[in-house]
Short mmCIF file of C-alpha atoms in Angstrom, two decimals:
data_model
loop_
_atom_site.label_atom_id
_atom_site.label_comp_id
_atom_site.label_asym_id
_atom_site.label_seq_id
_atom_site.Cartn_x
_atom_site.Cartn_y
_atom_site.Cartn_z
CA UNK A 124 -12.47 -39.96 -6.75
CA UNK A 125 -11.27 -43.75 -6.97
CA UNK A 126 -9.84 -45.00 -3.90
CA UNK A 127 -6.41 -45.35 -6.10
CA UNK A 128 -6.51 -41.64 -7.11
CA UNK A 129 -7.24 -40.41 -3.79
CA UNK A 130 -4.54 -42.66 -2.30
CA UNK A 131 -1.57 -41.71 -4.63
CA UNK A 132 -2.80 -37.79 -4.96
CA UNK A 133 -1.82 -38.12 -1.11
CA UNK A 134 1.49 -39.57 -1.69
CA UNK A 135 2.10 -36.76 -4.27
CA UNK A 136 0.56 -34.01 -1.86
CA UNK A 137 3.08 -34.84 0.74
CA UNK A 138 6.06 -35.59 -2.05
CA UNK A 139 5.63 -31.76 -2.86
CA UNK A 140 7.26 -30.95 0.39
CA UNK A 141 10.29 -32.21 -0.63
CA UNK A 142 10.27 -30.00 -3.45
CA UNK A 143 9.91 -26.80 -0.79
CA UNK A 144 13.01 -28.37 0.27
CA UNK A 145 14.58 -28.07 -2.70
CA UNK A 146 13.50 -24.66 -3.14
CA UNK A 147 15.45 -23.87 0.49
CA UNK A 148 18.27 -25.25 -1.48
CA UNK A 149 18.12 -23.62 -4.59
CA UNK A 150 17.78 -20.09 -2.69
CA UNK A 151 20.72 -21.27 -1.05
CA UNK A 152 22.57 -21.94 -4.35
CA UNK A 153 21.83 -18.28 -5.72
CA UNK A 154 22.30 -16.18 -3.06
CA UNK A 155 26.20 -17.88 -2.70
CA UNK A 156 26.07 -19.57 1.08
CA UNK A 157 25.70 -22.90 -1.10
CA UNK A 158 29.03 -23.30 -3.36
CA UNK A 159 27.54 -24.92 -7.26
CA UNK A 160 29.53 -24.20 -10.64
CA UNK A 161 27.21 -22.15 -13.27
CA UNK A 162 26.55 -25.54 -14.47
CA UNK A 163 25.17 -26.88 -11.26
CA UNK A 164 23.05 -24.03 -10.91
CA UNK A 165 21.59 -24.81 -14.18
CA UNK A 166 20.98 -28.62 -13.41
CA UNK A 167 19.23 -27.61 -9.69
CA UNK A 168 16.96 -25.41 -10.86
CA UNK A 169 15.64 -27.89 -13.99
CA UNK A 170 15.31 -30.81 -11.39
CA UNK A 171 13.33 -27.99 -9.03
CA UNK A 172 11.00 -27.41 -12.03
CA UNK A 173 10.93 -30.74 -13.24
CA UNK A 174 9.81 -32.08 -9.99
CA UNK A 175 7.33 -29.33 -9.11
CA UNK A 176 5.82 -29.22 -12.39
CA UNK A 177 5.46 -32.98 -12.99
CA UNK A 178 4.29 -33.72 -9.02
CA UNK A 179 1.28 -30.99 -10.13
CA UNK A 180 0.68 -33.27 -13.25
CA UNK A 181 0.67 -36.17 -11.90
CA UNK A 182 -2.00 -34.94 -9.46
CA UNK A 183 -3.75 -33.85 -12.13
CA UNK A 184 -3.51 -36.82 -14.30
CA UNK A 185 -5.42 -38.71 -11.09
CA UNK A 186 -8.70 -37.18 -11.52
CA UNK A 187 -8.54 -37.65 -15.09
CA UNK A 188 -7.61 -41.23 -15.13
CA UNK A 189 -10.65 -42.07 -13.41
CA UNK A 190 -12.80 -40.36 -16.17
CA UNK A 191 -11.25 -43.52 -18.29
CA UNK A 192 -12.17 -47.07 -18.54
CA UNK A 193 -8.89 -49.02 -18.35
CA UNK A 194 -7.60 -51.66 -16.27
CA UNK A 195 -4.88 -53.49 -15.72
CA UNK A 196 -1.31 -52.21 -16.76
CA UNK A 197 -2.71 -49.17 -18.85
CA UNK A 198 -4.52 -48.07 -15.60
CA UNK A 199 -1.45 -48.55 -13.82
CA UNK A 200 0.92 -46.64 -16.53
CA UNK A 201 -1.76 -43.87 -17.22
CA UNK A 202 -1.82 -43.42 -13.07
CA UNK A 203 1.66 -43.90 -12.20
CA UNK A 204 3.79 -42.82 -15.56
CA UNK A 205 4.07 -39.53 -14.50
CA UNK A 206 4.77 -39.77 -11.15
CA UNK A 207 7.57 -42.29 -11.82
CA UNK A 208 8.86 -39.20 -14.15
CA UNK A 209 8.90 -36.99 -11.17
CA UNK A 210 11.14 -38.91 -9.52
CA UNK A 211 13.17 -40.46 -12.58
CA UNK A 212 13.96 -36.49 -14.17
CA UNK A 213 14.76 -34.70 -11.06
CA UNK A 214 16.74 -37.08 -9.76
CA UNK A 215 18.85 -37.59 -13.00
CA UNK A 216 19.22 -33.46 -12.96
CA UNK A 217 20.36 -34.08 -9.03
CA UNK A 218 22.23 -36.66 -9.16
CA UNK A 219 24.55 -35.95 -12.63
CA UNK A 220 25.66 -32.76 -10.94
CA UNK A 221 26.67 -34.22 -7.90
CA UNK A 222 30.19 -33.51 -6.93
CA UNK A 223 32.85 -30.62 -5.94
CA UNK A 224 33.39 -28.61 -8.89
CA UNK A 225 31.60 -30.54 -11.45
CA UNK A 226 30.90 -28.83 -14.95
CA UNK A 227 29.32 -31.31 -17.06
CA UNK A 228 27.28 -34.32 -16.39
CA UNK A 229 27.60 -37.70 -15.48
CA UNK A 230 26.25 -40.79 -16.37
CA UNK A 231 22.71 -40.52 -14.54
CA UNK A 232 21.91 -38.13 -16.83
CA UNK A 233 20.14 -41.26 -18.00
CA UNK A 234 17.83 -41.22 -15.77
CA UNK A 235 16.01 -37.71 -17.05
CA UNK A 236 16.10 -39.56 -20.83
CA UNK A 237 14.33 -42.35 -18.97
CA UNK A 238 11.79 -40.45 -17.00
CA UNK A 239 11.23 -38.65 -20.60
CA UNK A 240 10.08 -42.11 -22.00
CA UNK A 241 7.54 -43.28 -18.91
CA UNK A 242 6.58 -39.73 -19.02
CA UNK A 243 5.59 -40.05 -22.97
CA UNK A 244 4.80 -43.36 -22.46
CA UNK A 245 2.20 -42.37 -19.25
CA UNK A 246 0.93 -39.42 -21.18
CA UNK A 247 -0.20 -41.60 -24.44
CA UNK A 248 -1.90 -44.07 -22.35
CA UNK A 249 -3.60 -41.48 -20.56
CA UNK A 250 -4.78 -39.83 -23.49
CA UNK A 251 -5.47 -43.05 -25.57
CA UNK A 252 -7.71 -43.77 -22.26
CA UNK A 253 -9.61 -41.03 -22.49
CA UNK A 254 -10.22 -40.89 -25.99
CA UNK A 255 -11.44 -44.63 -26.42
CA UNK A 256 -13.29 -44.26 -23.08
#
């Protein structure tokens, strides 16, 4: 494993606990001792899964990016794209249901149509990468 794999698989390793934290919160959320609309429900439990899911791929995406031969800002978009998504998504799901009572979204839903295109973006590089290595 490169020493930039190991180093941000690390980083994501310990970002996961944040998403057990989130998990506290969402159990919170459905068993009523944490007041959320129906919509708010919705929106925490796809940035839960969107953070979970896309931490575990971006861990996965380090041990494959090393079976490439890029450099430069390809290496750095086929390591980091996903990642970036992990926070970008979530956080757009978070923070565009912020607020007492809220029951549709606010403007940082721009964020999770954001963290869509470095995820796409991360993903083709990686797989370009690995196909032309």
């Amino acid at each position: 494993m490169s020493d930039e794999s190991r180093i941000l698989a690390g980083i994501l390793l310990l970002s996961l606990v944040t998403v057990e934290t989130g998990g506290a919160y969402m159990l919170a959320i459905v068993r009523g001792k944490a007041p959320a609309t129906p919509f708010q429900e919705k929106f925490a439990r796809a940035g839960h899964a969107h953070a979970g899911v896309l931490l575990l791929l971006g861990l996965l995406c380090q041990l494959i990016a090393d079976s490439t031969t890029q450099t430069g800002f390809f290496d750095w978009l086929s390591r980091a794209g996903v990642p970036i998504a992990a926070l970008l998504m979530p956080g757009g799901f978070f923070f565009a249901s912020m607020g007492r009572g809220r029951t549709e979204p606010n403007a940082f839903m721009s964020l999770v149509v954001i963290g869509a295109v470095v995820l796409g973006a991360g993903l083709l590089s990686l797989g370009i990468g690995l196909l032309t290595a």
